[in-house]
PDB file of C-alpha atoms in Angstrom:
ATOM      1  CA  MET I   1      -0.123  -0.024  -0.038  1.00  0.00           C
ATOM      2  CA  ALA I   2       2.871   2.362   1.020  1.00  0.00           C
ATOM      3  CA  SER I   3       4.692   1.390  -2.299  1.00  0.00           C
ATOM      4  CA  LYS I   4       1.413   2.285  -4.370  1.00  0.00           C
ATOM      5  CA  SER I   5       1.206   5.776  -2.476  1.00  0.00           C
ATOM      6  CA  SER I   6       4.860   6.435  -3.300  1.00  0.00           C
ATOM      7  CA  LYS I   7       4.408   5.777  -6.745  1.00  0.00           C
ATOM      8  CA  GLU I   8       1.541   8.150  -7.137  1.00  0.00           C
ATOM      9  CA  ASP I   9       3.357  10.935  -5.289  1.00  0.00           C
ATOM     10  CA  LYS I  10       6.233  10.519  -7.773  1.00  0.00           C
ATOM     11  CA  LEU I  11       3.867  10.858 -10.855  1.00  0.00           C
ATOM     12  CA  LEU I  12       2.034  13.871  -9.182  1.00  0.00           C
ATOM     13  CA  ARG I  13       5.476  15.463  -8.605  1.00  0.00           C
ATOM     14  CA  LYS I  14       6.427  14.809 -12.284  1.00  0.00           C
ATOM     15  CA  HIS I  15       3.227  16.020 -13.543  1.00  0.00           C
ATOM     16  CA  ILE I  16       3.773  19.376 -11.559  1.00  0.00           C
ATOM     17  CA  ARG I  17       7.386  19.850 -12.963  1.00  0.00           C
ATOM     18  CA  GLU I  18       5.965  19.267 -16.602  1.00  0.00           C
ATOM     19  CA  GLN I  19       3.033  21.545 -15.946  1.00  0.00           C
ATOM     20  CA  GLN I  20       5.439  24.335 -14.938  1.00  0.00           C
ATOM     21  CA  LYS I  21       7.644  23.783 -17.786  1.00  0.00           C
ATOM     22  CA  ARG I  22       4.760  23.943 -20.361  1.00  0.00           C
ATOM     23  CA  LEU I  23       3.783  27.346 -18.842  1.00  0.00           C
ATOM     24  CA  LYS I  24       7.028  29.007 -19.486  1.00  0.00           C
ATOM     25  CA  PRO I  25       7.200  31.490 -22.379  1.00  0.00           C
ATOM     26  CA  GLY I  26       8.860  29.972 -25.443  1.00  0.00           C
ATOM     27  CA  ASP I  27       8.026  26.454 -24.413  1.00  0.00           C
ATOM     28  CA  CYS I  28       4.320  26.995 -24.316  1.00  0.00           C
ATOM     29  CA  LEU I  29       4.120  27.763 -27.877  1.00  0.00           C
ATOM     30  CA  LYS I  30       4.907  24.170 -28.720  1.00  0.00           C
ATOM     31  CA  TYR I  31       1.476  23.073 -27.222  1.00  0.00           C
ATOM     32  CA  LEU I  32      -0.693  25.867 -29.273  1.00  0.00           C
ATOM     33  CA  LYS I  33      -1.981  25.269 -32.742  1.00  0.00           C
ATOM     34  CA  LEU I  34      -3.460  28.146 -35.001  1.00  0.00           C
ATOM     35  CA  TYR I  35      -6.357  27.355 -37.229  1.00  0.00           C
ATOM     36  CA  ILE I  36      -6.906  29.613 -40.099  1.00  0.00           C
ATOM     37  CA  GLY I  37     -10.120  29.808 -41.547  1.00  0.00           C
ATOM     38  CA  SER I  38     -10.320  28.855 -45.523  1.00  0.00           C
ATOM     39  CA  ASN I  39     -12.064  32.260 -46.254  1.00  0.00           C
ATOM     40  CA  VAL I  40      -9.640  34.505 -44.464  1.00  0.00           C
ATOM     41  CA  PHE I  41      -7.346  35.618 -47.477  1.00  0.00           C
ATOM     42  CA  THR I  42     -10.502  35.734 -49.877  1.00  0.00           C
ATOM     43  CA  GLU I  43     -12.288  38.020 -47.460  1.00  0.00           C
ATOM     44  CA  ILE I  44      -9.362  40.519 -47.306  1.00  0.00           C
ATOM     45  CA  GLY I  45      -8.643  40.508 -50.918  1.00  0.00           C
ATOM     46  CA  GLU I  46      -5.272  38.708 -50.695  1.00  0.00           C
ATOM     47  CA  SER I  47      -6.154  35.179 -52.045  1.00  0.00           C
ATOM     48  CA  GLY I  48      -3.025  33.404 -53.417  1.00  0.00           C
ATOM     49  CA  LYS I  49      -0.841  35.136 -50.961  1.00  0.00           C
ATOM     50  CA  GLU I  50      -1.213  32.659 -47.895  1.00  0.00           C
ATOM     51  CA  ASN I  51       2.489  31.613 -48.175  1.00  0.00           C
ATOM     52  CA  VAL I  52       3.514  35.048 -46.708  1.00  0.00           C
ATOM     53  CA  LEU I  53       1.651  34.161 -43.456  1.00  0.00           C
ATOM     54  CA  PHE I  54       2.746  30.664 -43.591  1.00  0.00           C
ATOM     55  CA  GLU I  55       6.454  31.356 -43.875  1.00  0.00           C
ATOM     56  CA  LYS I  56       6.173  33.791 -40.912  1.00  0.00           C
ATOM     57  CA  LEU I  57       4.488  31.327 -38.757  1.00  0.00           C
ATOM     58  CA  THR I  58       7.154  28.762 -39.738  1.00  0.00           C
ATOM     59  CA  ASP I  59       9.814  31.245 -38.722  1.00  0.00           C
ATOM     60  CA  ALA I  60       8.255  31.901 -35.171  1.00  0.00           C
ATOM     61  CA  ASN I  61       7.723  28.064 -34.621  1.00  0.00           C
ATOM     62  CA  ILE I  62       4.018  28.352 -34.598  1.00  0.00           C
ATOM     63  CA  ARG I  63       1.918  25.471 -35.563  1.00  0.00           C
ATOM     64  CA  TYR I  64      -0.893  26.154 -38.061  1.00  0.00           C
ATOM     65  CA  ASP I  65      -3.496  24.328 -40.328  1.00  0.00           C
ATOM     66  CA  LEU I  66      -6.174  25.586 -42.659  1.00  0.00           C
ATOM     67  CA  SER I  67      -9.705  24.777 -41.712  1.00  0.00           C
ATOM     68  CA  THR I  68     -13.113  25.101 -43.548  1.00  0.00           C
ATOM     69  CA  GLU I  69     -14.924  24.917 -40.403  1.00  0.00           C
ATOM     70  CA  PHE I  70     -14.066  28.414 -39.045  1.00  0.00           C
ATOM     71  CA  GLY I  71     -14.675  30.441 -42.351  1.00  0.00           C
ATOM     72  CA  ASN I  72     -13.035  33.857 -41.961  1.00  0.00           C
ATOM     73  CA  LEU I  73     -11.885  33.410 -38.221  1.00  0.00           C
ATOM     74  CA  LEU I  74      -8.652  32.591 -36.648  1.00  0.00           C
ATOM     75  CA  PHE I  75      -9.057  29.906 -33.935  1.00  0.00           C
ATOM     76  CA  TRP I  76      -6.374  28.660 -31.479  1.00  0.00           C
ATOM     77  CA  LYS I  77      -6.393  25.462 -29.532  1.00  0.00           C
ATOM     78  CA  ARG I  78      -3.924  24.562 -26.698  1.00  0.00           C
ATOM     79  CA  SER I  79      -3.222  21.336 -25.487  1.00  0.00           C
ATOM     80  CA  ASP I  80      -3.129  21.522 -21.567  1.00  0.00           C
ATOM     81  CA  GLN I  81      -0.579  19.797 -19.425  1.00  0.00           C
ATOM     82  CA  GLN I  82      -0.964  16.059 -18.687  1.00  0.00           C
ATOM     83  CA  THR I  83      -3.438  15.545 -16.049  1.00  0.00           C
ATOM     84  CA  LEU I  84      -3.149  12.835 -13.347  1.00  0.00           C
ATOM     85  CA  ILE I  85      -6.188  10.511 -12.891  1.00  0.00           C
ATOM     86  CA  ALA I  86      -6.559   9.342  -9.284  1.00  0.00           C
ATOM     87  CA  ASN I  87      -7.708   5.740  -9.765  1.00  0.00           C
ATOM     88  CA  GLU I  88      -5.895   2.238  -9.363  1.00  0.00           C
ATOM     89  CA  ASN I  89      -4.073   2.380 -12.376  1.00  0.00           C
ATOM     90  CA  SER I  90      -2.667   6.073 -11.734  1.00  0.00           C
ATOM     91  CA  ARG I  91      -3.363   6.710 -15.625  1.00  0.00           C
ATOM     92  CA  ILE I  92      -2.152  10.043 -17.172  1.00  0.00           C
ATOM     93  CA  ASN I  93      -4.382  11.720 -19.742  1.00  0.00           C
ATOM     94  CA  ARG I  94      -4.014  14.564 -22.016  1.00  0.00           C
ATOM     95  CA  LYS I  95      -6.758  16.938 -22.554  1.00  0.00           C
ATOM     96  CA  ILE I  96      -7.419  19.592 -25.347  1.00  0.00           C
ATOM     97  CA  HIS I  97      -8.327  22.947 -24.209  1.00  0.00           C
ATOM     98  CA  GLU I  98     -10.053  25.135 -26.764  1.00  0.00           C
ATOM     99  CA  ARG I  99      -9.791  28.951 -27.025  1.00  0.00           C
ATOM    100  CA  SER I 100     -12.517  31.213 -28.847  1.00  0.00           C
ATOM    101  CA  PRO I 101     -11.831  32.936 -32.104  1.00  0.00           C
ATOM    102  CA  HIS I 102      -9.661  35.800 -31.050  1.00  0.00           C
ATOM    103  CA  TYR I 103     -10.117  37.396 -34.373  1.00  0.00           C
ATOM    104  CA  PHE I 104     -12.359  37.923 -37.367  1.00  0.00           C
ATOM    105  CA  ASN I 105     -12.121  39.898 -40.229  1.00  0.00           C
ATOM    106  CA  CYS I 106     -14.446  42.091 -42.503  1.00  0.00           C
ATOM    107  CA  LYS I 107     -13.916  44.601 -45.259  1.00  0.00           C
ATOM    108  CA  ALA I 108     -14.151  48.353 -44.506  1.00  0.00           C
ATOM    109  CA  GLN I 109     -17.010  49.006 -46.778  1.00  0.00           C
ATOM    110  CA  SER I 110     -19.022  46.345 -44.925  1.00  0.00           C
ATOM    111  CA  PHE I 111     -17.901  48.051 -41.751  1.00  0.00           C
ATOM    112  CA  LEU I 112     -18.887  51.544 -42.731  1.00  0.00           C
ATOM    113  CA  LEU I 113     -22.056  51.034 -44.704  1.00  0.00           C
ATOM    114  CA  ALA I 114     -23.430  47.922 -42.803  1.00  0.00           C
ATOM    115  CA  PRO I 115     -22.348  47.809 -39.358  1.00  0.00           C
ATOM    116  CA  GLN I 116     -25.328  45.683 -38.213  1.00  0.00           C
ATOM    117  CA  SER I 117     -23.854  42.714 -40.271  1.00  0.00           C
ATOM    118  CA  ILE I 118     -20.715  42.938 -38.012  1.00  0.00           C
ATOM    119  CA  VAL I 119     -23.073  43.027 -34.915  1.00  0.00           C
ATOM    120  CA  GLY I 120     -24.711  39.959 -36.016  1.00  0.00           C
ATOM    121  CA  GLU I 121     -21.516  37.886 -36.575  1.00  0.00           C
ATOM    122  CA  ILE I 122     -20.284  38.943 -33.246  1.00  0.00           C
ATOM    123  CA  LYS I 123     -23.727  37.876 -31.354  1.00  0.00           C
ATOM    124  CA  GLU I 124     -23.315  34.643 -33.298  1.00  0.00           C
ATOM    125  CA  LEU I 125     -19.897  34.096 -31.917  1.00  0.00           C
ATOM    126  CA  ARG I 126     -21.130  34.943 -28.512  1.00  0.00           C
ATOM    127  CA  SER I 127     -23.706  32.370 -28.572  1.00  0.00           C
ATOM    128  CA  THR I 128     -21.330  29.687 -29.821  1.00  0.00           C
ATOM    129  CA  TRP I 129     -18.587  30.469 -27.298  1.00  0.00           C
ATOM    130  CA  PRO I 130     -20.368  32.242 -24.306  1.00  0.00           C
ATOM    131  CA  GLN I 131     -17.476  31.506 -22.089  1.00  0.00           C
ATOM    132  CA  GLU I 132     -14.671  33.270 -24.132  1.00  0.00           C
ATOM    133  CA  PRO I 133     -15.944  37.031 -24.530  1.00  0.00           C
ATOM    134  CA  PHE I 134     -12.759  38.367 -26.226  1.00  0.00           C
ATOM    135  CA  ILE I 135     -13.170  39.252 -29.910  1.00  0.00           C
ATOM    136  CA  THR I 136     -10.965  40.966 -32.259  1.00  0.00           C
ATOM    137  CA  VAL I 137     -12.272  42.536 -35.507  1.00  0.00           C
ATOM    138  CA  GLY I 138      -9.859  43.293 -38.190  1.00  0.00           C
ATOM    139  CA  ILE I 139     -11.032  46.022 -40.723  1.00  0.00           C
ATOM    140  CA  PHE I 140      -9.290  45.850 -44.019  1.00  0.00           C
ATOM    141  CA  GLY I 141      -9.174  48.183 -46.929  1.00  0.00           C
ATOM    142  CA  LEU I 142      -9.891  51.472 -45.515  1.00  0.00           C
ATOM    143  CA  LYS I 143      -7.279  53.221 -47.622  1.00  0.00           C
ATOM    144  CA  ASP I 144      -8.968  51.859 -50.895  1.00  0.00           C
ATOM    145  CA  ILE I 145     -12.380  53.377 -50.506  1.00  0.00           C
ATOM    146  CA  SER I 146     -13.043  56.498 -52.681  1.00  0.00           C
ATOM    147  CA  THR I 147     -15.417  58.212 -50.120  1.00  0.00           C
ATOM    148  CA  LYS I 148     -13.455  57.881 -46.894  1.00  0.00           C
ATOM    149  CA  PRO I 149     -15.183  59.031 -43.651  1.00  0.00           C
ATOM    150  CA  SER I 150     -13.708  61.994 -41.547  1.00  0.00           C
ATOM    151  CA  ALA I 151     -11.528  60.875 -38.659  1.00  0.00           C
ATOM    152  CA  LEU I 152     -14.343  61.727 -35.955  1.00  0.00           C
ATOM    153  CA  GLU I 153     -16.816  59.803 -37.841  1.00  0.00           C
ATOM    154  CA  LEU I 154     -14.457  56.772 -37.871  1.00  0.00           C
ATOM    155  CA  GLU I 155     -13.750  57.028 -34.241  1.00  0.00           C
ATOM    156  CA  MET I 156     -17.174  57.332 -33.476  1.00  0.00           C
ATOM    157  CA  LYS I 157     -18.040  53.983 -35.106  1.00  0.00           C
ATOM    158  CA  ILE I 158     -15.171  52.188 -33.731  1.00  0.00           C
ATOM    159  CA  THR I 159     -15.831  53.424 -30.122  1.00  0.00           C
ATOM    160  CA  GLU I 160     -19.396  52.550 -30.406  1.00  0.00           C
ATOM    161  CA  LEU I 161     -18.887  48.997 -31.449  1.00  0.00           C
ATOM    162  CA  GLN I 162     -16.030  48.519 -28.929  1.00  0.00           C
ATOM    163  CA  ILE I 163     -18.273  49.634 -25.965  1.00  0.00           C
ATOM    164  CA  LEU I 164     -21.501  48.383 -26.932  1.00  0.00           C
ATOM    165  CA  HIS I 165     -20.443  44.807 -27.842  1.00  0.00           C
ATOM    166  CA  ASN I 166     -17.072  44.389 -25.864  1.00  0.00           C
ATOM    167  CA  ILE I 167     -14.740  43.778 -28.814  1.00  0.00           C
ATOM    168  CA  ASN I 168     -11.517  45.085 -29.871  1.00  0.00           C
ATOM    169  CA  ILE I 169     -11.049  46.645 -33.565  1.00  0.00           C
ATOM    170  CA  ARG I 170      -7.940  46.708 -35.627  1.00  0.00           C
ATOM    171  CA  LEU I 171      -7.521  48.805 -38.655  1.00  0.00           C
ATOM    172  CA  LEU I 172      -5.069  46.647 -41.003  1.00  0.00           C
ATOM    173  CA  ASN I 173      -4.080  48.270 -44.167  1.00  0.00           C
ATOM    174  CA  ARG I 174      -1.499  45.897 -45.677  1.00  0.00           C
ATOM    175  CA  LEU I 175      -0.959  42.030 -45.609  1.00  0.00           C
ATOM    176  CA  THR I 176       2.002  42.547 -43.466  1.00  0.00           C
ATOM    177  CA  ASP I 177       0.010  44.179 -40.816  1.00  0.00           C
ATOM    178  CA  PHE I 178      -2.393  41.095 -40.620  1.00  0.00           C
ATOM    179  CA  VAL I 179       0.549  38.622 -40.496  1.00  0.00           C
ATOM    180  CA  ASP I 180       2.385  40.431 -37.741  1.00  0.00           C
ATOM    181  CA  MET I 181      -0.942  40.609 -35.621  1.00  0.00           C
ATOM    182  CA  VAL I 182      -1.411  36.927 -36.212  1.00  0.00           C
ATOM    183  CA  VAL I 183       2.119  36.091 -34.788  1.00  0.00           C
ATOM    184  CA  GLN I 184       1.484  38.530 -31.791  1.00  0.00           C
ATOM    185  CA  PHE I 185      -1.894  37.093 -31.133  1.00  0.00           C
ATOM    186  CA  SER I 186      -0.437  33.572 -31.182  1.00  0.00           C
ATOM    187  CA  LYS I 187       2.321  34.260 -28.699  1.00  0.00           C
ATOM    188  CA  ALA I 188      -0.078  36.164 -26.475  1.00  0.00           C
ATOM    189  CA  VAL I 189      -2.477  33.429 -26.314  1.00  0.00           C
ATOM    190  CA  SER I 190       0.207  30.652 -25.479  1.00  0.00           C
ATOM    191  CA  GLU I 191       1.569  32.798 -22.617  1.00  0.00           C
ATOM    192  CA  ILE I 192      -2.163  33.283 -21.178  1.00  0.00           C
ATOM    193  CA  PRO I 193      -1.764  30.334 -18.392  1.00  0.00           C
ATOM    194  CA  PHE I 194       1.701  31.658 -17.539  1.00  0.00           C
ATOM    195  CA  LYS I 195       0.594  35.391 -17.284  1.00  0.00           C
ATOM    196  CA  LYS I 196      -2.582  34.215 -14.937  1.00  0.00           C
ATOM    197  CA  GLN I 197      -0.137  32.285 -12.761  1.00  0.00           C
ATOM    198  CA  GLU I 198       2.182  35.064 -12.314  1.00  0.00           C
ATOM    199  CA  ALA I 199      -0.740  37.415 -11.680  1.00  0.00           C
ATOM    200  CA  SER I 200      -2.204  35.217  -8.986  1.00  0.00           C
ATOM    201  CA  LYS I 201       1.084  35.412  -6.957  1.00  0.00           C
ATOM    202  CA  PHE I 202       0.577  39.125  -6.453  1.00  0.00           C
ATOM    203  CA  LYS I 203      -3.071  38.995  -5.665  1.00  0.00           C
ATOM    204  CA  MET I 204      -3.750  39.962  -2.107  1.00  0.00           C
ATOM    205  CA  SER I 205      -6.332  38.838   0.314  1.00  0.00           C
ATOM    206  CA  SER I 206      -8.157  42.250  -0.224  1.00  0.00           C
ATOM    207  CA  GLY I 207      -8.673  41.477  -3.748  1.00  0.00           C
ATOM    208  CA  SER I 208      -6.299  44.152  -5.017  1.00  0.00           C
ATOM    209  CA  CYS I 209      -2.961  43.516  -6.813  1.00  0.00           C
ATOM    210  CA  GLY I 210       0.037  43.709  -4.456  1.00  0.00           C
ATOM    211  CA  PHE I 211       2.835  44.275  -7.106  1.00  0.00           C
ATOM    212  CA  LEU I 212       4.902  45.863  -4.372  1.00  0.00           C
ATOM    213  CA  LEU I 213       5.251  42.480  -2.821  1.00  0.00           C
ATOM    214  CA  ASN I 214       7.861  41.559  -5.387  1.00  0.00           C
ATOM    215  CA  ASP I 215       7.265  37.906  -5.055  1.00  0.00           C
ATOM    216  CA  ASN I 216       9.889  36.527  -2.618  1.00  0.00           C
ATOM    217  CA  LYS I 217      12.868  37.884  -4.175  1.00  0.00           C
ATOM    218  CA  ASP I 218      15.655  39.362  -1.719  1.00  0.00           C
ATOM    219  CA  CYS I 219      13.177  39.038   1.221  1.00  0.00           C
ATOM    220  CA  VAL I 220      14.380  39.522   4.684  1.00  0.00           C
ATOM    221  CA  LYS I 221      13.180  37.140   7.383  1.00  0.00           C
ATOM    222  CA  VAL I 222      12.023  39.263  10.664  1.00  0.00           C
ATOM    223  CA  GLU I 223      11.818  36.927  13.753  1.00  0.00           C
ATOM    224  CA  GLU I 224       9.256  37.735  16.600  1.00  0.00           C
ATOM    225  CA  ASN I 225      12.041  39.143  18.741  1.00  0.00           C
ATOM    226  CA  ASN I 226      12.437  41.819  15.856  1.00  0.00           C
ATOM    227  CA  ALA I 227      15.787  40.129  14.876  1.00  0.00           C
ATOM    228  CA  GLY I 228      16.168  40.812  11.271  1.00  0.00           C
ATOM    229  CA  MET I 229      14.697  44.562  11.440  1.00  0.00           C
ATOM    230  CA  SER I 230      17.979  46.329  11.101  1.00  0.00           C
ATOM    231  CA  ARG I 231      18.673  44.181   7.983  1.00  0.00           C
ATOM    232  CA  LEU I 232      15.342  45.056   6.451  1.00  0.00           C
ATOM    233  CA  TRP I 233      15.763  48.668   6.998  1.00  0.00           C
ATOM    234  CA  GLN I 234      19.328  48.592   5.490  1.00  0.00           C
ATOM    235  CA  GLN I 235      17.869  46.599   2.377  1.00  0.00           C
ATOM    236  CA  HIS I 236      15.248  49.312   2.214  1.00  0.00           C
ATOM    237  CA  LEU I 237      17.569  51.939   2.111  1.00  0.00           C
ATOM    238  CA  THR I 238      19.776  50.626  -0.479  1.00  0.00           C
ATOM    239  CA  ARG I 239      17.076  50.396  -2.898  1.00  0.00           C
ATOM    240  CA  LEU I 240      17.010  54.332  -2.851  1.00  0.00           C
ATOM    241  CA  PRO I 241      18.666  56.403  -5.392  1.00  0.00           C
ATOM    242  CA  LEU I 242      22.332  57.258  -4.497  1.00  0.00           C
ATOM    243  CA  VAL I 243      22.318  54.967  -1.499  1.00  0.00           C
ATOM    244  CA  THR I 244      25.250  52.384  -1.429  1.00  0.00           C
ATOM    245  CA  LEU I 245      25.690  49.786   1.358  1.00  0.00           C
ATOM    246  CA  GLU I 246      28.120  52.221   2.922  1.00  0.00           C
ATOM    247  CA  VAL I 247      25.711  55.118   2.863  1.00  0.00           C
ATOM    248  CA  ALA I 248      22.880  53.016   4.361  1.00  0.00           C
ATOM    249  CA  GLU I 249      25.289  52.000   7.172  1.00  0.00           C
ATOM    250  CA  THR I 250      25.985  55.528   7.869  1.00  0.00           C
ATOM    251  CA  ILE I 251      22.321  56.565   7.920  1.00  0.00           C
ATOM    252  CA  ILE I 252      21.566  53.417  10.065  1.00  0.00           C
ATOM    253  CA  ALA I 253      24.186  54.498  12.644  1.00  0.00           C
ATOM    254  CA  GLU I 254      22.509  57.690  13.362  1.00  0.00           C
ATOM    255  CA  PHE I 255      18.817  56.277  12.733  1.00  0.00           C
ATOM    256  CA  PRO I 256      18.811  52.696  13.780  1.00  0.00           C
ATOM    257  CA  ASN I 257      15.175  52.386  12.483  1.00  0.00           C
ATOM    258  CA  PRO I 258      12.533  54.435  10.422  1.00  0.00           C
ATOM    259  CA  LYS I 259      10.795  55.678  13.584  1.00  0.00           C
ATOM    260  CA  ALA I 260      14.010  57.330  14.743  1.00  0.00           C
ATOM    261  CA  LEU I 261      14.293  59.225  11.371  1.00  0.00           C
ATOM    262  CA  LEU I 262      10.755  60.114  11.273  1.00  0.00           C
ATOM    263  CA  ASP I 263      10.911  61.399  14.839  1.00  0.00           C
ATOM    264  CA  PHE I 264      13.995  63.554  14.081  1.00  0.00           C
ATOM    265  CA  ILE I 265      12.071  64.948  10.982  1.00  0.00           C
ATOM    266  CA  ASN I 266       9.206  65.965  13.013  1.00  0.00           C
ATOM    267  CA  LYS I 267      11.256  67.726  15.578  1.00  0.00           C
ATOM    268  CA  SER I 268      13.563  69.379  13.183  1.00  0.00           C
ATOM    269  CA  SER I 269      13.025  72.234  10.623  1.00  0.00           C
ATOM    270  CA  GLU I 270      13.598  71.476   6.976  1.00  0.00           C
ATOM    271  CA  THR I 271      16.766  73.409   7.058  1.00  0.00           C
ATOM    272  CA  GLU I 272      17.941  71.726  10.356  1.00  0.00           C
ATOM    273  CA  PHE I 273      17.370  68.424   8.865  1.00  0.00           C
ATOM    274  CA  ILE I 274      19.074  68.823   5.656  1.00  0.00           C
ATOM    275  CA  ASN I 275      22.069  70.481   7.320  1.00  0.00           C
ATOM    276  CA  PHE I 276      22.631  67.649   9.731  1.00  0.00           C
ATOM    277  CA  VAL I 277      22.098  64.863   7.515  1.00  0.00           C
ATOM    278  CA  SER I 278      24.139  66.278   4.569  1.00  0.00           C
ATOM    279  CA  GLU I 279      27.328  66.390   7.005  1.00  0.00           C
ATOM    280  CA  LEU I 280      27.040  62.818   7.989  1.00  0.00           C
ATOM    281  CA  ARG I 281      30.246  61.351   7.150  1.00  0.00           C
ATOM    282  CA  VAL I 282      30.131  58.077   5.207  1.00  0.00           C
ATOM    283  CA  LYS I 283      32.188  55.471   7.003  1.00  0.00           C
ATOM    284  CA  ARG I 284      34.828  53.772   4.666  1.00  0.00           C
ATOM    285  CA  SER I 285      36.451  50.643   6.277  1.00  0.00           C
ATOM    286  CA  ALA I 286      39.182  50.560   3.598  1.00  0.00           C
ATOM    287  CA  LEU I 287      40.307  54.073   4.307  1.00  0.00           C
ATOM    288  CA  GLY I 288      39.853  54.775   7.815  1.00  0.00           C
ATOM    289  CA  ASN I 289      38.487  57.891   9.384  1.00  0.00           C
ATOM    290  CA  LEU I 290      39.841  60.739   7.367  1.00  0.00           C
ATOM    291  CA  ASP I 291      39.109  64.329   7.679  1.00  0.00           C
ATOM    292  CA  ASN I 292      38.188  64.596   4.029  1.00  0.00           C
ATOM    293  CA  ALA I 293      35.783  61.549   4.095  1.00  0.00           C
ATOM    294  CA  ARG I 294      32.858  61.747   1.934  1.00  0.00           C
ATOM    295  CA  ARG I 295      29.591  63.287   3.334  1.00  0.00           C
ATOM    296  CA  LEU I 296      26.117  62.426   2.486  1.00  0.00           C
ATOM    297  CA  GLY I 297      25.441  65.670   0.838  1.00  0.00           C
ATOM    298  CA  ARG I 298      22.385  67.924   0.375  1.00  0.00           C
ATOM    299  CA  GLU I 299      20.926  66.111  -2.549  1.00  0.00           C
ATOM    300  CA  LEU I 300      20.373  62.857  -0.650  1.00  0.00           C
ATOM    301  CA  ALA I 301      19.284  64.701   2.504  1.00  0.00           C
ATOM    302  CA  LYS I 302      16.537  66.513   0.578  1.00  0.00           C
ATOM    303  CA  LYS I 303      15.467  63.025  -0.984  1.00  0.00           C
ATOM    304  CA  LEU I 304      15.071  61.643   2.417  1.00  0.00           C
ATOM    305  CA  LEU I 305      13.240  64.480   3.815  1.00  0.00           C
ATOM    306  CA  THR I 306      10.845  64.228   0.807  1.00  0.00           C
ATOM    307  CA  LEU I 307      10.267  60.635   1.058  1.00  0.00           C
ATOM    308  CA  TYR I 308       9.639  60.402   4.901  1.00  0.00           C
ATOM    309  CA  GLY I 309       8.512  63.826   5.599  1.00  0.00           C
ATOM    310  CA  SER I 310       6.376  65.054   2.715  1.00  0.00           C
ATOM    311  CA  LEU I 311       2.498  64.673   3.115  1.00  0.00           C
ATOM    312  CA  ASN I 312       1.845  65.678  -0.589  1.00  0.00           C
ATOM    313  CA  PRO I 313       0.950  62.324  -2.580  1.00  0.00           C
ATOM    314  CA  GLU I 314       1.763  64.009  -5.820  1.00  0.00           C
ATOM    315  CA  GLU I 315       5.373  65.123  -4.950  1.00  0.00           C
ATOM    316  CA  TYR I 316       8.250  63.565  -6.867  1.00  0.00           C
ATOM    317  CA  LEU I 317      11.620  62.173  -5.530  1.00  0.00           C
TER     318      LEU I 317
END
């Protein structure tokens, strides 16, 4: 029984390692496949030029296939990591995760003269893939229209569609614009699981994103007896501009913790604080205590006063 449990634990650990590897940018592109609707190039008036896109996709190591199923859509399918099935055989299965069409195209003339036809296509896509709300509409051939709308009129039509129907609109004038966009979208779709995982690390209990958490990089452990506080104070100071390790040690020697610095700021005038801090001498162990030793200087003193003493949230360091 113990042997069976150990074997399942090993399989689970292997599954987790493979899962993380599949999420990494670069590797994740191997498990994505792009399906190109058979009518895409006909719709944009570039029939016969498919090889321009195919060569670009091959160079970017993006797998692709033509499909009559999707018409004028681009559609991505990503194979998820292997999934451990908890049963007596400890089988490992692979599942296919489908993404909705992130893009479909239309001609500029249809967009300007019959926008309701686009709305109809959008609603049809929403009903087919209700769990995937993100759709991008590519509009081709605007530069080829004889009677072009004004910039304001065009912006109004685009804004109305984007807001009312929760879509993104891209204006594409050349075939190269379309090709570059397909490569860009393919890489972005492949990295969605990785980006979600990274974002979840910074999700705080209140629901807001705490990017200042900085994951666990260079963290300082503080014990219950406050051991480590001095090291944390030193690390904080060294992240400030102009503050080297020697400068931080000089500040800590005079102000052993943030409260000591704040108390001194509160009881001193601005001039007194700047004059006092600017004259603090930086201790250089290699040179000893020399009369001409480097001082902190007025610039750094002003920065410290601004950072710890200012009540204006709009003030710059």
